[in-house]
Structure formats: C-alpha cells, structure tokens
Coordinates of C-alpha atoms and ligand atoms in Angstrom, one line a residue:
Chain A
M1 CA 0.0 0.1 -0.1
A2 CA 1.3 3.4 -1.0
L3 CA -0.3 5.4 2.0
E4 CA 2.9 6.3 3.8
F5 CA 2.1 10.0 3.1
L6 CA -0.5 9.6 5.9
T7 CA 2.5 9.1 8.2
V8 CA 3.8 12.5 7.5
Y9 CA 0.4 13.9 7.6
W10 CA -0.2 12.4 11.0
R11 CA 2.9 13.7 12.6
D12 CA 2.3 17.2 11.2
M13 CA -1.3 17.2 12.5
L14 CA -0.2 16.0 15.9
R15 CA 2.2 18.9 16.2
F16 CA -0.5 21.4 15.0
F17 CA -3.0 20.3 17.7
R18 CA -0.1 19.9 20.4
F19 CA 1.1 23.5 20.1
R20 CA -1.8 25.1 21.8
A21 CA -0.6 28.7 21.3
L22 CA 0.2 28.1 17.7
L23 CA -3.2 26.4 17.0
F24 CA -5.1 29.3 19.0
S25 CA -3.4 32.0 16.9
S26 CA -3.9 30.5 13.6
L27 CA -7.6 30.1 14.4
V28 CA -8.1 33.6 16.0
Q29 CA -5.9 35.7 13.8
P30 CA -8.0 35.5 10.7
A31 CA -11.2 36.2 12.7
L32 CA -9.5 39.2 14.4
W33 CA -8.5 40.5 11.1
M34 CA -11.8 40.1 9.6
A35 CA -13.5 41.7 12.6
F36 CA -11.0 44.9 12.6
F37 CA -10.6 45.4 9.1
G38 CA -13.9 44.6 7.8
V39 CA -15.7 46.7 10.4
A40 CA -13.4 49.6 9.9
F41 CA -13.7 49.7 6.3
T42 CA -17.4 48.7 5.9
G43 CA -18.4 52.0 7.1
T44 CA -16.3 54.1 4.6
I45 CA -16.1 52.1 1.5
S46 CA -19.7 50.9 1.4
Q47 CA -20.8 54.4 0.6
L48 CA -19.2 53.8 -2.9
G49 CA -22.1 51.8 -4.1
A50 CA -25.4 52.5 -2.3
P51 CA -28.0 49.6 -2.4
A52 CA -30.3 51.9 -4.5
S53 CA -27.8 52.1 -7.4
A54 CA -27.8 48.2 -7.8
P55 CA -28.9 47.0 -11.4
P56 CA -32.2 45.2 -11.4
G57 CA -31.9 41.4 -10.6
A58 CA -28.3 41.9 -9.1
L59 CA -27.9 41.2 -5.4
Y60 CA -26.7 44.1 -3.4
V61 CA -23.6 43.0 -1.4
P62 CA -22.2 45.1 1.4
Y63 CA -18.4 45.5 1.6
L64 CA -18.0 43.2 4.7
T65 CA -19.4 40.4 2.6
F66 CA -17.4 41.2 -0.5
M67 CA -14.3 41.4 1.7
A68 CA -15.0 38.2 3.7
A69 CA -14.2 36.2 0.6
G70 CA -10.9 37.8 0.1
I71 CA -10.0 37.4 3.7
M72 CA -10.6 33.7 3.3
A73 CA -8.4 33.6 0.2
L74 CA -5.7 35.8 1.9
T75 CA -5.4 33.6 5.0
T76 CA -5.2 30.5 2.8
L77 CA -2.3 32.1 0.9
F78 CA -0.3 33.0 4.0
T79 CA -0.9 29.8 5.9
S80 CA 0.0 27.8 2.7
L81 CA 3.1 30.0 1.9
F82 CA 4.3 29.1 5.4
G83 CA 3.1 25.5 5.2
G84 CA 6.4 24.1 4.1
I85 CA 8.4 25.7 6.9
S86 CA 8.2 22.5 9.1
L87 CA 10.2 20.8 6.2
L88 CA 12.9 23.5 6.7
F89 CA 12.9 22.9 10.5
D90 CA 13.0 19.1 9.9
K91 CA 16.1 19.8 7.6
L92 CA 17.9 22.0 10.1
W93 CA 17.3 19.8 13.0
G94 CA 18.3 16.7 11.2
L95 CA 14.9 15.0 11.5
M96 CA 14.8 15.0 7.6
R97 CA 17.5 12.5 7.6
E98 CA 15.4 9.8 9.1
I99 CA 12.7 10.1 6.5
L100 CA 15.1 10.6 3.5
A101 CA 16.9 7.5 4.8
S102 CA 13.6 5.4 4.8
P103 CA 12.1 3.4 2.0
M104 CA 9.3 5.8 1.9
P105 CA 9.2 7.5 -1.6
R106 CA 10.2 11.0 -1.3
T107 CA 6.9 12.3 -3.0
H108 CA 5.1 11.2 0.1
I109 CA 6.9 13.8 2.1
L110 CA 5.6 16.4 -0.3
I111 CA 2.2 14.9 -0.5
G112 CA 1.8 14.5 3.5
I113 CA 2.8 17.9 4.4
S114 CA 0.8 19.6 1.7
L115 CA -2.4 17.7 2.8
S116 CA -1.9 18.6 6.5
G117 CA -1.4 22.1 5.2
M118 CA -4.6 22.0 3.2
T119 CA -6.4 20.7 6.2
K120 CA -5.2 23.5 8.3
S121 CA -6.6 25.9 5.6
F122 CA -9.9 24.2 5.6
I123 CA -10.1 24.6 9.2
Q124 CA -9.3 28.4 9.0
V125 CA -11.7 29.0 6.1
M126 CA -14.6 27.2 7.9
I127 CA -13.9 29.4 11.1
I128 CA -13.7 32.5 9.0
M129 CA -17.0 31.7 7.4
L130 CA -18.7 31.0 10.7
F131 CA -17.3 33.9 12.6
G132 CA -18.2 36.2 9.5
I133 CA -21.8 35.1 9.5
V134 CA -22.0 35.9 13.1
I135 CA -20.8 39.3 12.6
G136 CA -22.9 40.1 9.7
V137 CA -21.5 38.7 6.4
R138 CA -24.3 37.8 4.2
F139 CA -23.0 34.5 2.7
F140 CA -25.4 31.7 1.5
V141 CA -28.5 34.0 1.6
G142 CA -31.6 32.0 1.2
A143 CA -29.9 28.8 0.1
S144 CA -31.5 25.4 0.6
L145 CA -29.6 23.0 2.7
L146 CA -28.6 21.1 -0.6
H147 CA -27.5 24.3 -2.0
L148 CA -25.6 25.1 1.1
A149 CA -23.7 21.9 1.1
V150 CA -22.8 22.2 -2.6
S151 CA -21.6 25.7 -2.0
I152 CA -19.4 24.8 0.8
L153 CA -17.9 21.8 -1.1
G154 CA -17.3 24.1 -4.0
I155 CA -15.5 26.6 -1.7
L156 CA -13.4 23.9 -0.2
L157 CA -12.6 22.6 -3.8
F158 CA -11.3 26.0 -4.7
V159 CA -9.4 26.7 -1.5
G160 CA -7.9 23.2 -1.6
V161 CA -6.6 23.5 -5.0
F162 CA -5.2 27.0 -4.3
S163 CA -3.7 26.0 -1.1
L164 CA -2.0 22.8 -2.5
G165 CA -0.4 25.1 -5.3
F166 CA 1.2 27.5 -2.7
L167 CA 2.2 24.5 -0.3
F168 CA 4.0 22.8 -3.2
M169 CA 5.8 26.2 -3.7
S170 CA 6.4 26.5 -0.2
A171 CA 8.0 23.1 0.0
T172 CA 10.1 23.9 -2.8
I173 CA 11.5 27.1 -1.3
S174 CA 11.9 25.4 2.1
M175 CA 14.0 22.5 0.7
R176 CA 16.2 25.0 -1.0
M177 CA 16.7 27.6 1.7
E178 CA 19.3 27.3 4.6
S179 CA 17.5 29.3 7.3
P180 CA 14.2 30.2 8.3
E181 CA 15.1 34.0 7.9
S182 CA 15.8 33.4 4.1
L183 CA 12.5 31.7 3.9
Q184 CA 10.6 34.5 5.5
A185 CA 12.4 37.1 3.2
V186 CA 11.4 35.2 0.1
I187 CA 7.8 34.7 1.1
T188 CA 7.5 38.3 2.1
L189 CA 8.7 39.2 -1.2
L190 CA 6.3 36.9 -2.9
S191 CA 3.3 37.6 -0.9
L192 CA 3.2 41.4 -1.1
P193 CA 2.6 41.7 -4.8
L194 CA 0.2 38.7 -4.8
F195 CA -1.7 40.6 -2.1
F196 CA -2.0 43.9 -3.7
V197 CA -2.4 42.8 -7.4
S198 CA -5.6 40.9 -6.7
N199 CA -9.4 41.4 -6.4
A200 CA -9.3 40.2 -2.8
L201 CA -10.0 43.3 -1.0
Y202 CA -11.1 45.7 -3.6
P203 CA -12.3 45.6 -7.4
A204 CA -9.5 44.9 -9.9
E205 CA -11.5 46.1 -12.8
A206 CA -10.2 49.7 -12.3
F207 CA -6.7 48.8 -12.4
P208 CA -4.4 50.1 -15.3
P209 CA -3.7 47.6 -18.1
F210 CA -0.5 46.2 -17.1
L211 CA -1.7 45.6 -13.5
R212 CA -4.8 43.8 -14.9
V213 CA -2.5 41.4 -16.8
A214 CA -0.7 40.8 -13.5
T215 CA -4.2 40.2 -11.7
A216 CA -5.1 37.7 -14.4
A217 CA -1.7 35.7 -13.7
N218 CA -2.4 35.9 -9.9
P219 CA -3.9 32.6 -8.5
L220 CA -5.6 34.7 -5.8
T221 CA -7.9 36.2 -8.4
Y222 CA -9.1 32.8 -9.4
V223 CA -9.7 31.6 -5.9
V224 CA -11.6 34.6 -4.8
T225 CA -13.9 34.3 -7.9
G226 CA -14.6 30.8 -7.0
I227 CA -15.3 31.8 -3.3
R228 CA -17.5 34.5 -4.3
Y229 CA -19.3 32.4 -6.9
F230 CA -20.3 29.8 -4.2
A231 CA -20.7 32.1 -1.1
I232 CA -22.4 35.0 -2.7
G233 CA -23.9 34.0 -6.0
P234 CA -23.2 34.4 -9.9
D235 CA -24.9 38.0 -10.1
F236 CA -24.2 40.7 -7.4
Y237 CA -23.3 44.3 -7.1
A238 CA -20.8 45.5 -4.7
L239 CA -18.5 48.7 -4.3
G240 CA -20.2 50.2 -7.3
G241 CA -19.2 47.1 -9.6
H242 CA -21.6 44.7 -11.1
Y243 CA -20.2 41.1 -10.9
I244 CA -21.5 38.4 -13.1
Y245 CA -19.9 35.0 -13.0
S246 CA -20.9 32.4 -15.7
L247 CA -20.3 28.7 -15.1
M248 CA -17.7 29.3 -17.7
D249 CA -15.9 31.7 -15.6
V250 CA -16.0 29.6 -12.7
G251 CA -14.8 26.5 -14.6
S252 CA -11.9 28.3 -16.2
A253 CA -11.0 29.8 -12.8
L254 CA -10.8 26.2 -11.3
L255 CA -8.8 25.1 -14.4
A256 CA -6.3 27.8 -13.9
L257 CA -5.8 26.9 -10.3
V258 CA -5.5 23.2 -11.2
I259 CA -2.7 24.2 -13.7
F260 CA -1.0 26.3 -11.1
A261 CA -0.9 23.5 -8.7
L262 CA 0.2 21.0 -11.2
V263 CA 3.1 23.1 -12.3
M264 CA 4.1 23.7 -8.7
F265 CA 3.7 20.1 -8.0
V266 CA 6.2 19.2 -10.8
V267 CA 8.7 21.6 -9.5
A268 CA 8.4 20.5 -6.0
Y269 CA 8.7 16.7 -7.0
W270 CA 11.9 17.5 -8.9
T271 CA 13.4 19.4 -6.0
F272 CA 12.5 16.5 -3.7
E273 CA 14.1 13.8 -5.8
K274 CA 17.4 15.7 -6.1
A275 CA 17.5 16.7 -2.5
V276 CA 20.6 15.9 -0.6
V277 CA 20.3 16.3 3.1
T278 CA 23.1 15.4 5.4
Chain B
M1 CA 31.5 -17.9 14.4
E2 CA 33.6 -18.4 11.2
S3 CA 30.5 -20.0 9.4
L4 CA 28.3 -16.9 10.2
L5 CA 31.1 -14.8 8.8
S6 CA 31.1 -16.4 5.3
E7 CA 28.7 -14.2 3.3
P8 CA 29.4 -10.5 2.4
I9 CA 26.8 -8.2 3.3
I10 CA 28.4 -4.8 2.6
E11 CA 30.9 -4.7 -0.4
V12 CA 32.6 -1.3 -1.0
R13 CA 35.0 -0.9 -4.0
D14 CA 37.1 2.1 -4.7
L15 CA 34.7 4.5 -3.0
S16 CA 35.6 8.2 -3.0
H17 CA 33.6 11.2 -2.1
S18 CA 34.5 14.9 -2.1
F19 CA 33.0 18.2 -0.9
G20 CA 34.4 20.6 -3.3
D21 CA 38.2 20.6 -2.9
V22 CA 37.9 18.6 0.3
V23 CA 38.5 14.8 -0.2
A24 CA 36.5 13.3 2.6
V25 CA 36.7 9.7 1.4
D26 CA 39.6 8.7 -0.7
S27 CA 39.2 5.4 -2.6
I28 CA 38.5 3.1 0.1
S29 CA 37.6 -0.6 -0.4
F30 CA 36.3 -3.1 2.2
T31 CA 33.9 -6.1 2.8
V32 CA 31.9 -6.7 5.7
M33 CA 30.6 -10.1 6.5
R34 CA 27.2 -11.0 7.7
G35 CA 26.9 -11.2 11.5
E36 CA 30.1 -9.0 12.1
I37 CA 30.8 -6.0 14.1
F38 CA 32.8 -4.1 11.9
S39 CA 34.2 -0.7 12.9
F40 CA 35.8 2.6 11.6
L41 CA 38.2 4.3 14.1
G42 CA 39.4 7.5 13.3
P43 CA 39.8 11.0 14.6
N44 CA 37.6 14.0 13.8
G45 CA 37.2 14.8 10.1
A46 CA 38.5 11.4 9.0
G47 CA 35.5 10.7 6.8
K48 CA 33.6 8.2 8.8
S49 CA 30.3 10.0 8.7
T50 CA 30.7 10.8 5.0
T51 CA 31.3 7.0 4.4
I52 CA 28.0 6.1 6.4
N53 CA 26.1 8.7 4.5
V54 CA 27.1 7.3 1.1
L55 CA 26.5 3.7 2.4
T56 CA 22.9 4.7 3.6
T57 CA 22.1 6.4 0.3
L58 CA 21.9 9.9 2.0
L59 CA 24.7 11.0 -0.3
P60 CA 24.9 10.1 -3.9
I61 CA 27.8 7.9 -5.1
Q62 CA 30.5 10.1 -6.7
K63 CA 33.0 7.2 -7.6
G64 CA 33.2 3.6 -6.8
E65 CA 30.7 0.7 -6.2
V66 CA 28.6 -0.1 -3.1
R67 CA 26.6 -3.1 -2.5
I68 CA 24.4 -3.7 0.6
A69 CA 22.7 -6.9 1.3
G70 CA 23.0 -7.8 -2.5
H71 CA 21.6 -4.4 -3.7
D72 CA 23.5 -1.8 -5.6
V73 CA 23.2 1.5 -3.6
A74 CA 23.3 3.6 -6.8
T75 CA 20.7 1.9 -8.7
E76 CA 18.4 0.2 -6.1
P77 CA 18.4 2.8 -3.0
A78 CA 15.0 1.8 -2.0
L79 CA 15.9 -1.8 -1.4
V80 CA 19.1 -0.7 0.4
R81 CA 17.0 1.6 2.6
K82 CA 14.7 -1.3 3.5
A83 CA 17.6 -3.4 4.6
I84 CA 19.4 -1.0 6.9
G85 CA 18.8 0.9 10.1
I86 CA 20.8 3.8 11.2
V87 CA 21.7 5.7 14.3
F88 CA 23.0 9.1 13.3
Q89 CA 25.9 10.9 14.9
E90 CA 23.8 13.9 15.8
E91 CA 20.5 13.6 17.6
T92 CA 17.6 13.3 15.1
L93 CA 14.5 13.0 17.4
D94 CA 11.5 15.4 17.1
R95 CA 11.7 17.1 20.5
D96 CA 7.7 17.6 20.4
L97 CA 6.8 13.9 20.1
T98 CA 6.6 11.2 22.9
V99 CA 8.8 8.2 23.1
W100 CA 6.0 6.0 21.8
E101 CA 5.2 8.4 18.8
I102 CA 8.7 8.4 17.7
L103 CA 8.7 4.8 17.3
E104 CA 5.1 4.7 15.9
F105 CA 6.2 7.3 13.3
H106 CA 9.3 5.3 12.4
G107 CA 7.4 2.0 12.1
R108 CA 4.9 3.7 9.8
L109 CA 7.7 5.1 7.7
Y110 CA 8.9 1.6 6.9
S111 CA 5.4 0.4 6.3
M112 CA 5.2 -2.0 9.2
P113 CA 1.8 -3.5 9.6
R114 CA 0.0 -2.1 12.7
D115 CA 0.0 -5.1 14.9
E116 CA 3.5 -5.9 14.2
R117 CA 4.5 -2.3 14.7
R118 CA 2.8 -2.0 18.0
A119 CA 4.2 -5.3 19.4
R120 CA 7.7 -4.3 18.2
I121 CA 7.3 -0.8 19.9
D122 CA 6.7 -2.4 23.2
E123 CA 9.5 -4.8 22.7
M124 CA 11.9 -2.1 21.7
I125 CA 10.9 0.2 24.8
R126 CA 11.6 -2.6 27.0
L127 CA 15.0 -3.4 25.6
V128 CA 16.2 0.0 26.1
E129 CA 14.6 0.3 29.5
L130 CA 12.3 3.4 28.7
E131 CA 9.1 1.7 30.0
K132 CA 8.5 4.7 32.4
K133 CA 9.3 7.3 29.7
R134 CA 6.8 5.9 27.0
D135 CA 4.4 8.9 26.9
V136 CA 7.0 11.4 27.9
L137 CA 8.0 14.2 25.3
I138 CA 11.5 13.9 24.0
K139 CA 12.6 17.2 25.2
H140 CA 12.1 16.0 28.7
L141 CA 14.6 13.1 28.3
S142 CA 18.4 12.8 29.2
G143 CA 21.0 12.6 26.7
G144 CA 21.6 8.9 27.4
M145 CA 17.8 8.1 27.2
K146 CA 17.6 9.7 23.8
R147 CA 20.5 7.8 22.6
R148 CA 18.9 4.6 23.7
L149 CA 15.7 5.6 22.1
E150 CA 17.6 6.3 18.8
I151 CA 19.2 2.8 19.1
A152 CA 15.8 1.2 19.6
R153 CA 14.5 3.2 16.7
G154 CA 17.3 1.8 14.5
L155 CA 16.6 -1.6 15.5
M156 CA 12.8 -1.5 15.2
T157 CA 12.5 -2.6 11.6
R158 CA 14.9 -5.5 12.0
P159 CA 17.5 -4.3 9.7
E160 CA 20.2 -6.6 8.3
V161 CA 22.7 -3.9 8.8
L162 CA 22.6 -1.3 11.5
Y163 CA 24.8 1.6 11.2
L164 CA 25.9 3.3 14.4
D165 CA 27.7 6.7 14.0
E166 CA 29.6 7.3 17.3
P167 CA 26.8 5.7 19.2
T168 CA 28.3 6.7 22.6
L169 CA 29.3 10.2 22.1
G170 CA 28.7 12.3 25.2
L171 CA 27.4 9.5 27.3
D172 CA 28.5 8.7 30.8
P173 CA 30.3 5.7 31.5
Q174 CA 27.4 3.7 32.8
S175 CA 25.1 4.5 29.7
R176 CA 28.1 3.6 27.5
L177 CA 28.3 0.1 28.9
R178 CA 24.6 -0.3 28.6
V179 CA 24.7 0.8 25.0
W180 CA 27.6 -1.7 24.4
D181 CA 25.4 -4.4 26.0
Y182 CA 22.5 -3.6 23.5
I183 CA 24.9 -3.6 20.5
R184 CA 26.4 -7.0 21.5
Q185 CA 22.9 -8.4 22.1
V186 CA 21.6 -7.1 18.8
N187 CA 24.5 -8.6 17.0
R188 CA 24.1 -11.9 18.7
E189 CA 20.5 -11.9 17.3
G190 CA 22.2 -11.7 13.8
T191 CA 22.4 -8.0 13.0
T192 CA 25.5 -7.0 11.1
I193 CA 26.8 -3.9 12.8
F194 CA 28.7 -1.1 11.1
L195 CA 30.2 1.2 13.9
T196 CA 32.2 4.3 13.8
T197 CA 33.9 5.7 17.0
H198 CA 36.9 7.5 18.0
Y199 CA 37.1 5.7 21.2
M200 CA 39.8 3.0 21.3
D201 CA 38.1 1.0 24.0
E202 CA 34.9 1.1 22.3
A203 CA 36.4 -0.3 18.9
D204 CA 38.5 -2.7 21.0
S205 CA 35.9 -4.1 23.1
L206 CA 33.1 -4.3 20.4
S207 CA 34.5 -5.0 17.2
D208 CA 35.3 -8.1 15.3
R209 CA 37.4 -6.1 12.9
I210 CA 38.7 -2.7 13.2
N211 CA 39.7 -0.3 10.5
I212 CA 41.8 2.6 11.3
I213 CA 40.7 5.5 9.0
D214 CA 42.4 8.9 8.6
H215 CA 42.3 11.5 5.9
G216 CA 39.7 9.5 4.0
K217 CA 41.9 6.4 3.8
I218 CA 41.8 3.1 5.6
I219 CA 45.4 2.7 6.8
A220 CA 45.1 -0.5 8.9
S221 CA 42.6 -3.1 9.3
G222 CA 42.2 -6.4 11.2
T223 CA 41.2 -7.7 14.4
S224 CA 42.2 -5.8 17.4
D225 CA 44.9 -8.4 18.2
E226 CA 46.1 -8.5 14.6
L227 CA 46.6 -4.8 14.7
K228 CA 48.4 -4.8 17.9
N229 CA 50.6 -7.5 16.7
A230 CA 51.3 -5.8 13.7
L231 CA 53.5 -3.6 15.8
G232 CA 55.6 -6.7 16.6
E233 CA 57.4 -7.5 19.8
D234 CA 54.9 -8.5 22.5
M235 CA 56.6 -8.5 25.8
I236 CA 56.5 -11.0 28.5
Y237 CA 57.7 -10.3 32.0
L238 CA 58.8 -13.4 33.9
E239 CA 59.9 -14.1 37.5
T240 CA 61.3 -17.4 38.1
D241 CA 63.4 -19.2 40.7
D242 CA 66.4 -19.5 38.2
D243 CA 66.8 -16.6 35.8
A244 CA 70.1 -17.8 34.4
K245 CA 68.7 -21.2 33.4
T246 CA 65.6 -19.7 32.1
T247 CA 67.5 -17.3 29.9
G248 CA 69.4 -20.2 28.5
I249 CA 66.2 -22.1 27.6
L250 CA 64.4 -19.1 26.1
R251 CA 67.4 -18.1 23.9
S252 CA 67.1 -21.6 22.1
L253 CA 63.4 -21.0 21.2
P254 CA 62.7 -19.6 17.7
E255 CA 59.7 -17.5 19.2
V256 CA 62.0 -15.6 21.3
K257 CA 63.9 -12.7 20.0
D258 CA 65.7 -11.4 23.0
V259 CA 65.9 -12.1 26.8
K260 CA 67.0 -9.3 29.1
P261 CA 67.2 -8.9 32.9
S262 CA 64.6 -6.4 34.0
F263 CA 63.5 -4.7 37.2
K264 CA 62.4 -7.9 39.2
G265 CA 63.1 -10.6 36.6
L266 CA 63.4 -11.2 32.9
S267 CA 61.8 -9.2 30.1
V268 CA 61.4 -11.3 27.0
T269 CA 60.9 -9.8 23.5
L270 CA 58.8 -12.0 21.0
N271 CA 59.1 -12.6 17.4
K272 CA 55.5 -14.1 17.3
E273 CA 52.1 -13.1 18.6
G274 CA 52.2 -13.2 22.5
T275 CA 49.1 -14.8 23.1
K276 CA 50.1 -17.9 21.2
T277 CA 53.7 -17.8 22.4
L278 CA 53.2 -17.5 26.0
P279 CA 51.7 -21.0 26.6
V280 CA 54.6 -22.4 24.6
I281 CA 57.2 -20.6 26.7
L282 CA 55.5 -21.7 30.0
D283 CA 55.4 -25.4 28.9
R284 CA 59.1 -25.3 27.8
L285 CA 60.1 -23.7 31.2
K286 CA 58.2 -26.4 33.2
E287 CA 59.7 -29.1 31.3
G288 CA 63.0 -27.6 32.1
G289 CA 62.1 -27.8 35.8
I290 CA 61.7 -24.2 36.5
A291 CA 59.3 -22.8 38.8
I292 CA 57.5 -19.6 37.5
R293 CA 56.5 -17.0 40.0
S294 CA 54.6 -14.9 37.6
A295 CA 54.2 -14.2 34.0
N296 CA 52.8 -11.0 32.5
L297 CA 52.1 -10.4 28.9
K298 CA 52.2 -6.9 27.8
K299 CA 50.5 -6.3 24.5
P300 CA 50.8 -3.0 22.6
T301 CA 47.4 -1.2 23.1
L302 CA 45.2 0.3 20.5
D303 CA 46.5 3.6 21.3
D304 CA 50.1 2.5 20.5
V305 CA 48.6 1.0 17.2
F306 CA 46.9 4.3 16.3
V307 CA 49.9 6.3 17.0
H308 CA 52.1 3.9 15.1
F309 CA 49.9 4.1 12.0
T310 CA 48.8 7.8 12.1
G311 CA 51.9 9.1 13.7
R312 CA 49.8 11.2 16.2
E313 CA 47.5 10.7 19.1
I314 CA 43.8 10.4 18.2
R315 CA 42.8 13.6 20.0
G316 CA 45.2 15.5 17.7
Ligands
ATP401 N1 28.5 18.6 3.9 C1 29.7 18.8 3.9 N2 30.1 19.9 3.2 C2 31.4 20.2 3.1 N3 32.4 19.3 3.8 C3 32.0 18.4 4.5 C4 30.7 18.1 4.6 N4 30.5 16.9 5.2 C5 31.8 16.6 5.7 N5 32.7 17.6 5.1 C6 34.2 17.4 5.3 O1 34.5 16.0 5.0 C7 35.6 15.6 5.7 C8 35.1 14.4 6.6 O2 34.0 14.6 7.4 P1 33.2 13.5 8.2 O3 32.1 14.2 8.7 O4 33.0 12.3 7.3 O5 34.3 13.0 9.3 P2 34.1 12.1 10.6 O6 35.2 11.2 10.5 O7 32.7 11.6 10.7 O8 34.4 13.0 11.7 P3 33.7 13.2 13.2 O9 34.5 12.2 14.0 O10 34.2 14.6 13.7 O11 32.4 13.0 13.1 C9 35.8 16.7 6.7 O12 37.0 17.3 6.3 C10 34.7 17.5 6.9 O13 34.9 19.0 6.8
MG402 MG1 31.3 11.9 12.0

C-alpha cells in the first residue's frame, strides 16, 4: 500500500494540535483580521455603491461580505506559503535524515505535508465563514440545505487546489533554503505583490492595463472568484461594480488553479528527488 | 563464528567522495561479512560519517561501487533503505513527540503492519528500558535516554545492517556500557553492525574487525589483536626461581627474539604473537624444571597502534 504519506500527515497534525498557542493564533488571527479590517472599512467603503444603485436582478452586497471572501483567500495564501516551513525545520534539526533514509518514496513527504497544510486551511476557512456570518457577513443568503452543502464543497474545492499550489511552492522553497530567515524573506517578497495585485479586498477592474495582466496571472484572483461565486452568487453588485460569473468563468478559474497547482507540484517533485540532506 | 562470517553483506569498492576541494573519502575498499561487528576508528574529520552517508544512500555515489545486502546503492536505493537501520551521529529526534510516537512514526515510515509495529514498539521500549518514559516528550529525556531511544528506533525494523555513527558520544560511563550491551545483544541475534567511533576502548571491546581511518583512507585493518601484533614485539615479563637457566632455555626458542634482565626478573621480547607464544614458553620452562612465580604479557594497546599508523594521538 502506498499510503505512507499519511504518516507524514499524522505527525504534522499531531504537532499542530499539540502546540496550543500556535493552534489558537492560527484560528483567532483570521477572525480578528476580519473583525477589525472589515468593520473599519465597511463604514467608509460601502458608501461607494449604495443599495439603490444596484442594477435590477443583481444582489446588493455590502463591503463586509465582499471582503470576507478575500480574507478567506488571503488567510489561505499566508498559511500555505508558510506551510512548508516545517520541512525547513526538519532539515535544520536533522529530522529529515530519518525520513530520507527510509524506504518511503520522497513524494510522500511532499504529499503528506501538503495535505496537512490543506487541512489547516480548511479549518481556518470554515472558522472565518462561521465567524463572518456571526458578525453580519451575508453568505449563502436564502440557500437550501442542498445548495448550502454544494456551495461549501465548492469553496473547499477552490481553497484546496489553491492551497496545494502554494504549499508545493512553499515546500520547494523550504527545501532549497538554509535558514528560516531567508524563507521568511522570500515569502514576504512573494506575498506582497500577490496581495496587492488581486481582487481580494477591492475590485481589480479599475486597475491600469499592466496591473490587470498581473491580476490575471495571480492565482488569488481565481480562488476569490470561486469563493464569491459559491458564497455570494453568480450575479451581484458591490462597491459600485456589477459582478456576473458564468459557469464558464468559474470553470476556467478552477482550471487555472489546477494548472498552477500541477506546475508547482512538478517543480516540488523535482526538488525532492534531487534533495541531498546530510 | 567462522561460518556466520562467510557471506559478504557490505561490499565497497574504490569509493571516493569529495565536498568541493575537500576529499572526505579517498578510494577506500572493504567487505563486511554478515554477522560481524565492523568498525571505523578515526579522528575528527577522518571521513567516517561521510562513508556512512554514502552507504545509507543519503549522499549520492560520486565514484566507486557499493552493494548492501545484495543491492546496488546507486541503482536500488529503495531496497537498500529497507535493509538498513541507522543511528546518526547527531540527535535526530523530534523534541515535540513522545517516545512512543517517535517509534510509531518510524514504524509507519517503514510500512510495518499495525499489529507487528505495536508489538515491536513495546519490545523495543523494554529493550532500552524506557518503559517509564513511554508517553514523555523527547525534550524531557536525558541525553543517554535519547541515545537509547535512537538505538531502539534503528533496530525496530529488524534491519540486516545497523549503522551506528559514534553511538556513545557524550554518554556517561554507565550509559556507554549499557549501549555496548545492546549492541552486542543485537549482534548476537544476527544483525550486522557497522560502527564508527573515535574511542579506542569502544572499538577494542566491540569489534570483530577494526579499520583505522585517517584523511579518508583506511590505513590499517584487522582484528584488535592483529593490529596490535602488527607492531610486533609483544613482551613477556617473567619471575622465576632461576633466571640464568631460564635465559638459556628461552634463547634456544625460535619464538623468542631476546631476553634481558629487568627490574624484578626477565623481560622477553617475542618474534611472534604473544597470546599464542606465552603458553609454549611456559610449557618449555616447566619441562626444564623451572618454577614460574609470575608471567605477565604486555601487548601494545590500540593507542600504540593508532599512534604507530597515523603518527599522532587520536585527540590531535
Ligand atoms: N556537507 C559537507 N560539506 C563540506 N564538507 C564536508 C561536509 N561533510 C563533511 N565534510 C568534510 O569532509 C571531511 C570528513 O568529514 P566527516 O564528517 O565524514 O568526518 P568524521 O570522520 O565523521 O568526523 P567526526 O569524528 O568529527 O564525526 C571533513 O573534512 C569535513 O569537513
Ligand atoms: Mg562523524
């Protein structure tokens, strides 16, 4: 049986739940972010598009709801970008040698650590959704139970593929770096542009053309599209913009994320096969 | 014992490994027989760990050929990994797991079936006497306990070859003796041991065969006795009731190189291995009607051997 990756998964989750402080902060942080950021901005930004100006048939969406999808995506981005760091620590503390000297195929390290990173993102995303709804995010409005289930699965699908892509990237960087500081530097360098050149917290439609190209190349854009489609709906009005997502839009967004994840997997696979750790 | 040692389990031919300009291992060749305790004795930086890293597939083969348990390290690394257990020189335990979890993780890495794995974990914890620490986090164990746990972990999968890279580094004398006991016990049960150390007494008391390694080369190898005898001239100190007559008898023996009076008797220099010659000498003297009050064989120590071959003390 080729299920040894579950061993790596088991150990990483064990550690995740063992460190209460880390667990607590990883759960509370996104909720706090959402509470402060969302509440602070909702007052000012919502004036941009009053409910009255919504086109007929389009659902009016307040900023808090619009932003919640973005916070879910950004939280997943950061968690995933740092998800590979345990590999770096294993490497530095010599623990990786035990694993590399074992008969377990090296891809299983990659798969195990990525699945546990994905699980952590799922937990965070569910918490943000729950907490968001409590503080007034209007997700899944009027959805039947079946519709709700499908929507949540859809969100998890997008979040899952998106997080795997960045987890593979993070694993690759971790295996190539020599210190946590350099990993931190690389990730900060990566995450800032991703963060700003996306539709996560504000509409990207008003960007100048070269930024729009960057937005189209940013996986965040696609995961946010997917989350909004499933959480809010295919046709809504927010921040003075009218959003219409066809099934085609959503399908190609998912395809873009799958391609991104596959490319990252290949790069990570290659890195692991060649890894020498002594 | 001879029959056990008939089949090669590690075959190394012309192995070299460099890090940039540093030649860590310099075309060494050796064969380890199944059931042996085979050791590398050498100072810091001699190339012991590098050799182990290549033999355990952690470093790629740059030059040379290595076969472990019938598998080529270069082309069948997965089969090699299945056949071996390793205790690394540096600590490689996750500080945030418990003793039991460390072993559980290891058994799962090697795809041991659940029931076998659980039974084996209990057995290993008993072997290294960590029953009371079973559910204690590694960060709360002493250095000796951690080392014992690493040995248990290395043994857990019943490897054909167990590599021990300086297994008693930093342990107190009591823990060292205990670790030696485990090593002997495991070896008696059939596991071949590849040991590196820079302790003379460790190499001396554990190994069937010792290889002195320095600057990446094997500069001498053999059993502890062979190495010491290679220096020649074992000495026997004798006290008898008739030194003159004894001298006469001894001078006529081919095994004896020279006889000199010494502090309280006679000092006899030998041409041949002392352990085998001493009984012959004692027999001859008895036949000659001489009463022997004391006989003391002084063999060169491994320290003498090391200094002889490397030209310096091991601490240097
Ligand atoms: N990863 C590495 N990069 C560069 N040089 C290395 C590396 N590992 C070992 N060396 C060098 O190779 C030589 C042999 O080192 P090795 O660790 O094999 O020695 P050793 O016999 O195990 O010593 P010790 O008793 O100190 O553990 C040394 O000169 C060392 O500096
Ligand atoms: Mg070493």
